[in-house]
PDB file of C-alpha atoms in Angstrom:
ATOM      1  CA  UNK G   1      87.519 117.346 138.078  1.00  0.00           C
ATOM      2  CA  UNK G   2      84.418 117.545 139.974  1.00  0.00           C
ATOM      3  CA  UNK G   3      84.567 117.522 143.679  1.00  0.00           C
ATOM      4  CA  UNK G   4      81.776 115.952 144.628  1.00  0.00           C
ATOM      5  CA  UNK G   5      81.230 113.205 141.774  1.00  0.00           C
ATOM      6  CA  UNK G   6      84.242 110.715 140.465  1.00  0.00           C
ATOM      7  CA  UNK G   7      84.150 109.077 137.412  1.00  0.00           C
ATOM      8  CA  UNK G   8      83.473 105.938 138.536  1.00  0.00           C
ATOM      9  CA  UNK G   9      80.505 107.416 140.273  1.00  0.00           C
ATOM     10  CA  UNK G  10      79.444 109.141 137.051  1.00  0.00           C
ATOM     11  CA  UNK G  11      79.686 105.633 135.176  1.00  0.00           C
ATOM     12  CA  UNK G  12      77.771 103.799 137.558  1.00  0.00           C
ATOM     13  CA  UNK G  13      75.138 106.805 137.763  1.00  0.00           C
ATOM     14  CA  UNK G  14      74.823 106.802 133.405  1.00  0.00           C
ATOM     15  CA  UNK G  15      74.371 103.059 133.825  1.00  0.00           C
ATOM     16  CA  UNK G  16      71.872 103.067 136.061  1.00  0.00           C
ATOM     17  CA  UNK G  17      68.903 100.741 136.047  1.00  0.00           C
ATOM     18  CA  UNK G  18      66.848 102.758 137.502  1.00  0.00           C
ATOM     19  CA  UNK G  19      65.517 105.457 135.194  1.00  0.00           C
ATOM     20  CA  UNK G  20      65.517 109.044 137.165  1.00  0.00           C
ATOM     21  CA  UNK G  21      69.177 108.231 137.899  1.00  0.00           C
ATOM     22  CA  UNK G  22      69.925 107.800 135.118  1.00  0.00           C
ATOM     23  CA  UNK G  23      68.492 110.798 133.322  1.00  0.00           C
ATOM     24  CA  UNK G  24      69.969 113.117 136.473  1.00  0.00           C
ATOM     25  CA  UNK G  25      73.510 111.997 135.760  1.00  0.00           C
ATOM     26  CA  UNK G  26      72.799 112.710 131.657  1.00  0.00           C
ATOM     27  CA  UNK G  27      71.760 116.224 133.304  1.00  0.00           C
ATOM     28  CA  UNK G  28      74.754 116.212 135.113  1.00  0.00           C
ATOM     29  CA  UNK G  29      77.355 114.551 132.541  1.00  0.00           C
ATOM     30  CA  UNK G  30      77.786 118.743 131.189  1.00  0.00           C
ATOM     31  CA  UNK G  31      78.061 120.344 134.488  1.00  0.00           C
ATOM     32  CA  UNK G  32      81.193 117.477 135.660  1.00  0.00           C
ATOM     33  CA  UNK G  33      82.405 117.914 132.290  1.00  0.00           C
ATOM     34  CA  UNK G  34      83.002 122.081 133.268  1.00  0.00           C
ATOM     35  CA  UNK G  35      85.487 121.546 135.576  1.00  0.00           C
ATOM     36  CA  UNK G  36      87.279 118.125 133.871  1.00  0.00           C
ATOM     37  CA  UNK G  37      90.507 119.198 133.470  1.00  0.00           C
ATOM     38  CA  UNK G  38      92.102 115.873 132.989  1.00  0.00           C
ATOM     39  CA  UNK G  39      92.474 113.883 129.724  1.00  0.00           C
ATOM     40  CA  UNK G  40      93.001 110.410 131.226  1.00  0.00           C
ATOM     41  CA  UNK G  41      92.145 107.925 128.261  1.00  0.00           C
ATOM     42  CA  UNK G  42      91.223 104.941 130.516  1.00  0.00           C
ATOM     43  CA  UNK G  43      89.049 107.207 132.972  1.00  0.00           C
ATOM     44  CA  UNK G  44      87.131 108.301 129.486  1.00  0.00           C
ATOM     45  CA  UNK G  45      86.308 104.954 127.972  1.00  0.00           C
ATOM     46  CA  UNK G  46      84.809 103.975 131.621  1.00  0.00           C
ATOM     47  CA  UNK G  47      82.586 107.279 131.270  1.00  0.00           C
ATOM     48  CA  UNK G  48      81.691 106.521 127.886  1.00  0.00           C
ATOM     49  CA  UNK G  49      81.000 103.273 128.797  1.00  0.00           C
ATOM     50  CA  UNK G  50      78.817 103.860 131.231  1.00  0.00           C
ATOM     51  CA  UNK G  51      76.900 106.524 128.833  1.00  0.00           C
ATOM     52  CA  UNK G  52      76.437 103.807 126.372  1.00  0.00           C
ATOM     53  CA  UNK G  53      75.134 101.266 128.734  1.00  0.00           C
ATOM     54  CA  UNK G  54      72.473 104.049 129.606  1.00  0.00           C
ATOM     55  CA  UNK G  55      71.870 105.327 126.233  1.00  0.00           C
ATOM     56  CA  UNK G  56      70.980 101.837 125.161  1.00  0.00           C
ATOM     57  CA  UNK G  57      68.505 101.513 127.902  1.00  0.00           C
ATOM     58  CA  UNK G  58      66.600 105.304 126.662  1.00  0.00           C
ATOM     59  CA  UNK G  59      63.662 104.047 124.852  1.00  0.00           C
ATOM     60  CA  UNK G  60      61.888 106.463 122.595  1.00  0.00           C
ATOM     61  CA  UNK G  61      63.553 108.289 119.914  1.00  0.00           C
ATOM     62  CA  UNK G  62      62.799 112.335 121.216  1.00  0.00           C
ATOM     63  CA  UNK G  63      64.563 111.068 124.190  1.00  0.00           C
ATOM     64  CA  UNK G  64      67.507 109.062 122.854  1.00  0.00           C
ATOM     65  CA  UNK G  65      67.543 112.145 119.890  1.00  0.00           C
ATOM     66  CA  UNK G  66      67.854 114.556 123.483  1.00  0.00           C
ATOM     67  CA  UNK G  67      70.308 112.555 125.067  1.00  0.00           C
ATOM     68  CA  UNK G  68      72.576 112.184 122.284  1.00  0.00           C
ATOM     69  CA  UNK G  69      73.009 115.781 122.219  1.00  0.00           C
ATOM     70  CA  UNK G  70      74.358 116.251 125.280  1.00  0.00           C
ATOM     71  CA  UNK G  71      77.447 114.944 124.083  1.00  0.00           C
ATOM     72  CA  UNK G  72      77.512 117.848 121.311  1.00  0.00           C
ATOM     73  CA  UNK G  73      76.752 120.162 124.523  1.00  0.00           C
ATOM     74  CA  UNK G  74      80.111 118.596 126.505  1.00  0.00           C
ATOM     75  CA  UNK G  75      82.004 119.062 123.075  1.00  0.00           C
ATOM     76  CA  UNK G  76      81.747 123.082 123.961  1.00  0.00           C
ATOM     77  CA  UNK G  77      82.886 122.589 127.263  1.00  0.00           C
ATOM     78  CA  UNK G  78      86.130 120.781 127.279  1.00  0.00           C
ATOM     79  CA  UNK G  79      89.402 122.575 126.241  1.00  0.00           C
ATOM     80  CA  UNK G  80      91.290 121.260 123.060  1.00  0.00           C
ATOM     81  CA  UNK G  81      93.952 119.371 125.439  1.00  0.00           C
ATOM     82  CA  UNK G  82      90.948 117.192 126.586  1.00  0.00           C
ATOM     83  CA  UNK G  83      88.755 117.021 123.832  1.00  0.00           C
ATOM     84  CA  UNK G  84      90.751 115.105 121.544  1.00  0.00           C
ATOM     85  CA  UNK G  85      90.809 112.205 124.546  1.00  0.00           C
ATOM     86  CA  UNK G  86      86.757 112.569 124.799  1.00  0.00           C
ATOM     87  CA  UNK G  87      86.713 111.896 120.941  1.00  0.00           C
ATOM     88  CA  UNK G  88      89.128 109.148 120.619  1.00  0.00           C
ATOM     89  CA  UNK G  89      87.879 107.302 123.340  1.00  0.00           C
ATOM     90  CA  UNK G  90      84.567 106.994 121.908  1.00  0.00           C
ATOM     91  CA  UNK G  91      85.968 105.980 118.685  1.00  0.00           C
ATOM     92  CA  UNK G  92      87.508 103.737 120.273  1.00  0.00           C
ATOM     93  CA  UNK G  93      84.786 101.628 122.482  1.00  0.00           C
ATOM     94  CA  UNK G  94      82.399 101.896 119.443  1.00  0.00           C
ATOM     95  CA  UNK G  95      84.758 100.458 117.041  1.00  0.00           C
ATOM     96  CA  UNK G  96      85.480  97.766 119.587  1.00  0.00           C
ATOM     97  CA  UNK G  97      81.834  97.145 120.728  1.00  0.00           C
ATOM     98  CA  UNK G  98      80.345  97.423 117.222  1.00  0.00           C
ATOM     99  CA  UNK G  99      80.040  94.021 117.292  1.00  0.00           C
ATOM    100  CA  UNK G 100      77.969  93.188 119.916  1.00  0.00           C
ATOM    101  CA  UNK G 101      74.494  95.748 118.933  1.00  0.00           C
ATOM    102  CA  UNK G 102      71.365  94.001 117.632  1.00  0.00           C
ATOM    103  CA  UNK G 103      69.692  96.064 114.572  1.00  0.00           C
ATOM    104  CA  UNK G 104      67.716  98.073 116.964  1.00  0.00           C
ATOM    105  CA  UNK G 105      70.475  99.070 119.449  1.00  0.00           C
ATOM    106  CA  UNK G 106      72.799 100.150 116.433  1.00  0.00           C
ATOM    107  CA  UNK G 107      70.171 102.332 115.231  1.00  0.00           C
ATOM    108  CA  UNK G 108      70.493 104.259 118.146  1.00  0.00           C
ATOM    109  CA  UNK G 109      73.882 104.561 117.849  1.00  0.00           C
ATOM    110  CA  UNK G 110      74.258 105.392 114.370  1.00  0.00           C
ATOM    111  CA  UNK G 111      72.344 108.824 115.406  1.00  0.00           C
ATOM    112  CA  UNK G 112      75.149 108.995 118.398  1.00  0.00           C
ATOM    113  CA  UNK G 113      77.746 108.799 115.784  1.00  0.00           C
ATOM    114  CA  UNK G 114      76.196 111.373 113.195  1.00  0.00           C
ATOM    115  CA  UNK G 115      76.437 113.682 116.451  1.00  0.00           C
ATOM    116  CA  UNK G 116      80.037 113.124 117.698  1.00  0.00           C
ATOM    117  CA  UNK G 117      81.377 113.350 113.920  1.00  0.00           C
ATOM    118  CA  UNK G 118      79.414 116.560 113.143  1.00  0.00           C
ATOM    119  CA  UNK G 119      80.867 117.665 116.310  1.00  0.00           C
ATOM    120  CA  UNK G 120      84.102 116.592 115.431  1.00  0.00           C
ATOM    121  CA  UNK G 121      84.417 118.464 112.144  1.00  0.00           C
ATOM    122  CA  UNK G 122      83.060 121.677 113.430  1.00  0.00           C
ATOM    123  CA  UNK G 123      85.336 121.822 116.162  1.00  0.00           C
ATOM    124  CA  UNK G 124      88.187 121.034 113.323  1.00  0.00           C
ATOM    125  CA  UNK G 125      87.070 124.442 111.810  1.00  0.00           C
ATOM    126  CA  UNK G 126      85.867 126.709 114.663  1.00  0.00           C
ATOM    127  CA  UNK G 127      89.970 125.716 116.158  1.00  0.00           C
ATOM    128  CA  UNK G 128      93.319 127.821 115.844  1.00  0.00           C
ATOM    129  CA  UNK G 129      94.752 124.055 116.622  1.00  0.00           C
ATOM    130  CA  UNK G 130      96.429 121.835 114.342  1.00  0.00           C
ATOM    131  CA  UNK G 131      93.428 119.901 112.884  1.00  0.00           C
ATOM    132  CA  UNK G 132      95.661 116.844 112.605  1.00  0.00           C
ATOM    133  CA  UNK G 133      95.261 116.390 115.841  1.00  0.00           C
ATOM    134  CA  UNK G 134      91.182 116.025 115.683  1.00  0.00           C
ATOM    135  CA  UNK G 135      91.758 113.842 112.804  1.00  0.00           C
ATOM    136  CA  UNK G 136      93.463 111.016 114.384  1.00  0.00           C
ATOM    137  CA  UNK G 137      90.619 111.015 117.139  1.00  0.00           C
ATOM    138  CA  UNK G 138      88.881 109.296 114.233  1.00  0.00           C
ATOM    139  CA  UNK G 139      91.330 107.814 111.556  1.00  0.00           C
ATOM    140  CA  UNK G 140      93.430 105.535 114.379  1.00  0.00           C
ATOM    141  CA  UNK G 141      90.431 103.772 115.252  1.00  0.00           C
ATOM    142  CA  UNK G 142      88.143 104.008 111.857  1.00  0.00           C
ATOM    143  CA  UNK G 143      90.976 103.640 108.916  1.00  0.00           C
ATOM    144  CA  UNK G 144      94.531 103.075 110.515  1.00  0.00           C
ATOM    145  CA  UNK G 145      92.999  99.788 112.980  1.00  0.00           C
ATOM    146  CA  UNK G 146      89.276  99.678 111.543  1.00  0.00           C
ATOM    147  CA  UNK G 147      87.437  96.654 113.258  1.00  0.00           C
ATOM    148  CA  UNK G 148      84.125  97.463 112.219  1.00  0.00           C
ATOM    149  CA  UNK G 149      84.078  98.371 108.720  1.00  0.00           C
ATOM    150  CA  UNK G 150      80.267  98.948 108.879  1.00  0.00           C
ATOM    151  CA  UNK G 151      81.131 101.732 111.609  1.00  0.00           C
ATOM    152  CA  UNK G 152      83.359 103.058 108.652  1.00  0.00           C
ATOM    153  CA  UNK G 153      81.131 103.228 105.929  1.00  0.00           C
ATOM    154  CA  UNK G 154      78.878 104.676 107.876  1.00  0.00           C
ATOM    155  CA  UNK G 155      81.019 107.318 108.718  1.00  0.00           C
ATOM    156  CA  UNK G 156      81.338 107.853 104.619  1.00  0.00           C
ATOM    157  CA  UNK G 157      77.714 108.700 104.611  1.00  0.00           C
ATOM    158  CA  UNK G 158      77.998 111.489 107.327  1.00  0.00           C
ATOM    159  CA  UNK G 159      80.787 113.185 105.756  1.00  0.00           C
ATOM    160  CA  UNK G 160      78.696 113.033 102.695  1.00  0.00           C
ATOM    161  CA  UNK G 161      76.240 114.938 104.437  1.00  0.00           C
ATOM    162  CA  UNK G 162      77.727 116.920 106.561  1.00  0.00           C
ATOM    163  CA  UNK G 163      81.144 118.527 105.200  1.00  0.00           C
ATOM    164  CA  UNK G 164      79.418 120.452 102.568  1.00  0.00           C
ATOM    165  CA  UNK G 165      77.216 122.051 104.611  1.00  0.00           C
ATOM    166  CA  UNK G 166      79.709 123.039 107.228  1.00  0.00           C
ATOM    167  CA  UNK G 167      82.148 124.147 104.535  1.00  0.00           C
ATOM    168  CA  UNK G 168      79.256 126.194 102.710  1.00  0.00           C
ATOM    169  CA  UNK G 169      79.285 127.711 106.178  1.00  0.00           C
ATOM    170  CA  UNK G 170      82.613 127.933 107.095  1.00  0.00           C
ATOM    171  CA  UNK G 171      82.970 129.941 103.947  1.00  0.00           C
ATOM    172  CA  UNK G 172      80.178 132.382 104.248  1.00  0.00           C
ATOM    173  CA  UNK G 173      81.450 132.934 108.023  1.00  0.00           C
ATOM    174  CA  UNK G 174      85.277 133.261 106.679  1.00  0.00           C
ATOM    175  CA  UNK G 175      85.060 134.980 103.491  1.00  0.00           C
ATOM    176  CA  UNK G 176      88.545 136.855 103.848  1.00  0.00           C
ATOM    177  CA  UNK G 177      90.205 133.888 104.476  1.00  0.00           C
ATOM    178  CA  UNK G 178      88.589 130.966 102.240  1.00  0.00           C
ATOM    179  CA  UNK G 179      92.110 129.413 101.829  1.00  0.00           C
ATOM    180  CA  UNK G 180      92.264 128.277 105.871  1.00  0.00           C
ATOM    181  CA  UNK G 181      88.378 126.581 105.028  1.00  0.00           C
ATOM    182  CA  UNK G 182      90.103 124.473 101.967  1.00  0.00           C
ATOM    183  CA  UNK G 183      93.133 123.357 103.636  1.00  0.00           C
ATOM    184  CA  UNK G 184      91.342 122.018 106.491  1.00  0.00           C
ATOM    185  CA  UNK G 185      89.004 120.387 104.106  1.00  0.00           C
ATOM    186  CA  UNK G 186      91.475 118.717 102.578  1.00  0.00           C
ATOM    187  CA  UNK G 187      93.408 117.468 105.417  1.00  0.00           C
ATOM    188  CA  UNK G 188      89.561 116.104 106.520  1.00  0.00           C
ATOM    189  CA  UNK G 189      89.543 114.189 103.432  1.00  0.00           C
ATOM    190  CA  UNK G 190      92.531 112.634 104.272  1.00  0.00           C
ATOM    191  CA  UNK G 191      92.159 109.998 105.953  1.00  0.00           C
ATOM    192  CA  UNK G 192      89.579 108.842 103.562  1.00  0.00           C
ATOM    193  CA  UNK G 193      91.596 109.249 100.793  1.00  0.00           C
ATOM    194  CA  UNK G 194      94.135 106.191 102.520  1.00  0.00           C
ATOM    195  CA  UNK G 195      91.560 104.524 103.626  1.00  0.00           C
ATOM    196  CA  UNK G 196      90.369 104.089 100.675  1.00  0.00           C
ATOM    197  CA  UNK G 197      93.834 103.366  99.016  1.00  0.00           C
ATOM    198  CA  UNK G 198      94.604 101.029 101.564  1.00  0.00           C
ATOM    199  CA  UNK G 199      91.271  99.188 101.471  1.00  0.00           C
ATOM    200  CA  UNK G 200      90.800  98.637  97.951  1.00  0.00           C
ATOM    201  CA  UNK G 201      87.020  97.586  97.347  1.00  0.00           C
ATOM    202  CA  UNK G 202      84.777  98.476  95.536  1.00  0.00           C
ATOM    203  CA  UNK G 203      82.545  99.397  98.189  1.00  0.00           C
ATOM    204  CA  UNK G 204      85.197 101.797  99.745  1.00  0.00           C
ATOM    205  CA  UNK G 205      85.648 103.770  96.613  1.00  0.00           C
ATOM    206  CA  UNK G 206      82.349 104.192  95.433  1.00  0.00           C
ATOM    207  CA  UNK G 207      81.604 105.608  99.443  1.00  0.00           C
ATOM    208  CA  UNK G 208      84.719 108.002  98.443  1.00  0.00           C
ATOM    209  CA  UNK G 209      83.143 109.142  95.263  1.00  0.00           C
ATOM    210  CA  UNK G 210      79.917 109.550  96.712  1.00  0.00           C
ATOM    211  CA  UNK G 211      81.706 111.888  99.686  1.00  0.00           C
ATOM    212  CA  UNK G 212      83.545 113.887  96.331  1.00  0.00           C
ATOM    213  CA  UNK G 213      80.131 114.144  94.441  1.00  0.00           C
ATOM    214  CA  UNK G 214      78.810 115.708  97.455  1.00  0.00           C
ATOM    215  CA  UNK G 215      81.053 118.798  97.378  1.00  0.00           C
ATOM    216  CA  UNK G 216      80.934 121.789  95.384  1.00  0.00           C
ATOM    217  CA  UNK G 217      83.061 121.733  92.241  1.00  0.00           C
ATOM    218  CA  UNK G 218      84.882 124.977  93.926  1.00  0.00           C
ATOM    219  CA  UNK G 219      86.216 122.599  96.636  1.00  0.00           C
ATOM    220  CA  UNK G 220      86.841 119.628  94.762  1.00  0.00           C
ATOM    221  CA  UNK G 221      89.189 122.225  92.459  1.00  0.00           C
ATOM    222  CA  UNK G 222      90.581 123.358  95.967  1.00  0.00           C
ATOM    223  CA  UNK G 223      91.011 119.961  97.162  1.00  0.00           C
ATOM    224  CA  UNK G 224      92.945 119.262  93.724  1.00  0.00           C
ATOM    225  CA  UNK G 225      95.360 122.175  94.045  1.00  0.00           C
ATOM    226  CA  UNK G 226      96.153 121.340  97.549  1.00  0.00           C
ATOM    227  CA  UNK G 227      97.064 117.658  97.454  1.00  0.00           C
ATOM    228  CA  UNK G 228     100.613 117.087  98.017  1.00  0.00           C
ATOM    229  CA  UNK G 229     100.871 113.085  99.073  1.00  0.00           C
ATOM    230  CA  UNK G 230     104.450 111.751  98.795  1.00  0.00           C
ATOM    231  CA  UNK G 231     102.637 108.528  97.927  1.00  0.00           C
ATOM    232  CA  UNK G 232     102.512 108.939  93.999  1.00  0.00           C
ATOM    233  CA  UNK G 233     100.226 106.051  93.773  1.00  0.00           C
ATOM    234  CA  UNK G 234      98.408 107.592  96.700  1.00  0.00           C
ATOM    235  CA  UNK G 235      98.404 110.529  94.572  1.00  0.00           C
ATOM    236  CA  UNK G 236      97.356 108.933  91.004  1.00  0.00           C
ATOM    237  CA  UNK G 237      94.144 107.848  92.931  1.00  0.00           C
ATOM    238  CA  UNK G 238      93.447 110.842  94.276  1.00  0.00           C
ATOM    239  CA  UNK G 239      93.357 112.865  91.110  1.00  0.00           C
ATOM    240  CA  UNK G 240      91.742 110.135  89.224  1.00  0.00           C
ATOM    241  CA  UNK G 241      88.804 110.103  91.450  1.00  0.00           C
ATOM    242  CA  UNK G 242      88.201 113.788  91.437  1.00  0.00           C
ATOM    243  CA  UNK G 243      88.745 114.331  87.350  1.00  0.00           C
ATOM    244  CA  UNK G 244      85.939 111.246  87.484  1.00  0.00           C
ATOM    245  CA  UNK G 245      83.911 113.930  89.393  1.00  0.00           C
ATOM    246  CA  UNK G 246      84.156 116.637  87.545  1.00  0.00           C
ATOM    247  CA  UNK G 247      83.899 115.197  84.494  1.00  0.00           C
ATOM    248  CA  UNK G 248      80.870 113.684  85.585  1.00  0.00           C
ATOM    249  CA  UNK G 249      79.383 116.576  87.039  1.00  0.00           C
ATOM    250  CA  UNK G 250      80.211 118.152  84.183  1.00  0.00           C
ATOM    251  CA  UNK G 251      78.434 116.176  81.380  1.00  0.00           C
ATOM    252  CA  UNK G 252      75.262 116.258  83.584  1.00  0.00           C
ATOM    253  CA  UNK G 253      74.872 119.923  83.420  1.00  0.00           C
ATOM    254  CA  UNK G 254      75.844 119.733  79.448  1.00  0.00           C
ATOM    255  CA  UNK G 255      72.759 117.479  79.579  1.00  0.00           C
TER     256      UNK G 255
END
């Protein structure tokens, strides 16, 4: 931990009305986070809850756009031990907060989200570590205990987005061992999966078939080889969904 700056400090510093504070402790949020070497959960929330109070005050979009990744740039600094509290802990203010952004604020943070969940699954691959453990940071707060669906469907459209393109590159990056890319994938996928089974609307599934469309027909085979839920029913949906998917994919191209 830093010697000269405690977290309270650093909370009080991100929150800061005043303006050049609070853009020196965003500068500085990287450089305390080098020698964190503590994963206390409750000392986390209070920095991320100062970080949010200052985000919300940043006021054009370069800067909140800039400010947002510095929390990409902390990601590379902290070990896996602590990472996983830095991730869950903003889960888990977000999920609990979601409530309380106007239209305007919660744009901003839906760009802070796209960031931390990019971040997320890249670390998930780039990791010798059990990605199970990277998982939860998101499923305890977005699928186990979700209290702000919207936060969850949103989520939906990032993984849409963004697991594709990081498996495309996961792949070209680890062509000798393409197997270790598709079982990571999978275990990504998840969560969503009982989310989805657990939700049950219509909303939920079509955001599940529109993360399935996304991938390449190579995965979703992968993905089908490699699912091994106990839960038959769990199971029945699963395979249901992806034979939708490739059956559709495969009458456009007939087309």
């Amino acid at each position: 931990m830093s010697d000269t700056v405690s977290y309270v400090d650093m909370a009080r510093m991100l929150a800061s009305n005043e303006v050049e504070q609070r853009e020196s402790a965003f500068l500085q949020l990287t450089k305390f986070f080098e020698t964190y070497d503590d994963a206390d959960r409750l000392q986390m929330l209070r920095l991320w809850k100062g970080f949010f109070v200052g985000f919300c005050l940043v006021d054009k979009t370069d800067n909140q756009l800039k400010t947002a990744d510095i929390v990409l740039e902390v990601v590379d600094k902290l070990s896996p031990f602590v990472l996983p509290v830095y991730l869950s802990a903003f889960w888990e203010l977000i999920t609990k907060e979601w409530h309380l952004y106007d239209k305007f604020t919660l744009d901003k943070f839906l760009s802070l989200m796209r960031r931390v969940f990019s971040a997320t699954l890249r670390f998930i691959f780039s990791t010798s570590v059990d990605p199970m453990v990277f998982v939860k940071t998101y499923q305890d707060f977005l699928f186990e205990k979700p209290k702000a669906k919207g936060c969850t469907y949103h989520i939906f459209d990032v993984l849409s987005d963004e697991l594709p393109r990081i498996v495309g590159e996961e792949l070209v990056r680890n062509a000798d061992n393409k197997e270790a890319v598709y079982d990571r994938a999978v275990i990504i996928l998840e969560g969503f999966f009982m989310f989805s089974n657990k939700d049950k609307t219509i909303r939920t599934e079509k955001e599940l078939r529109r993360v399935l469309t996304s991938l390449d027909e190579e995965i979703i085979g992968e993905v089908l080889e490699k699912i091994n839920s106990e839960d038959w029913n769990l199971r029945h949906k699963y395979l249901t969904l992806i034979f939708e998917v490739l059956n559709a994919n495969q009458s456009e191209s007939e087309e």
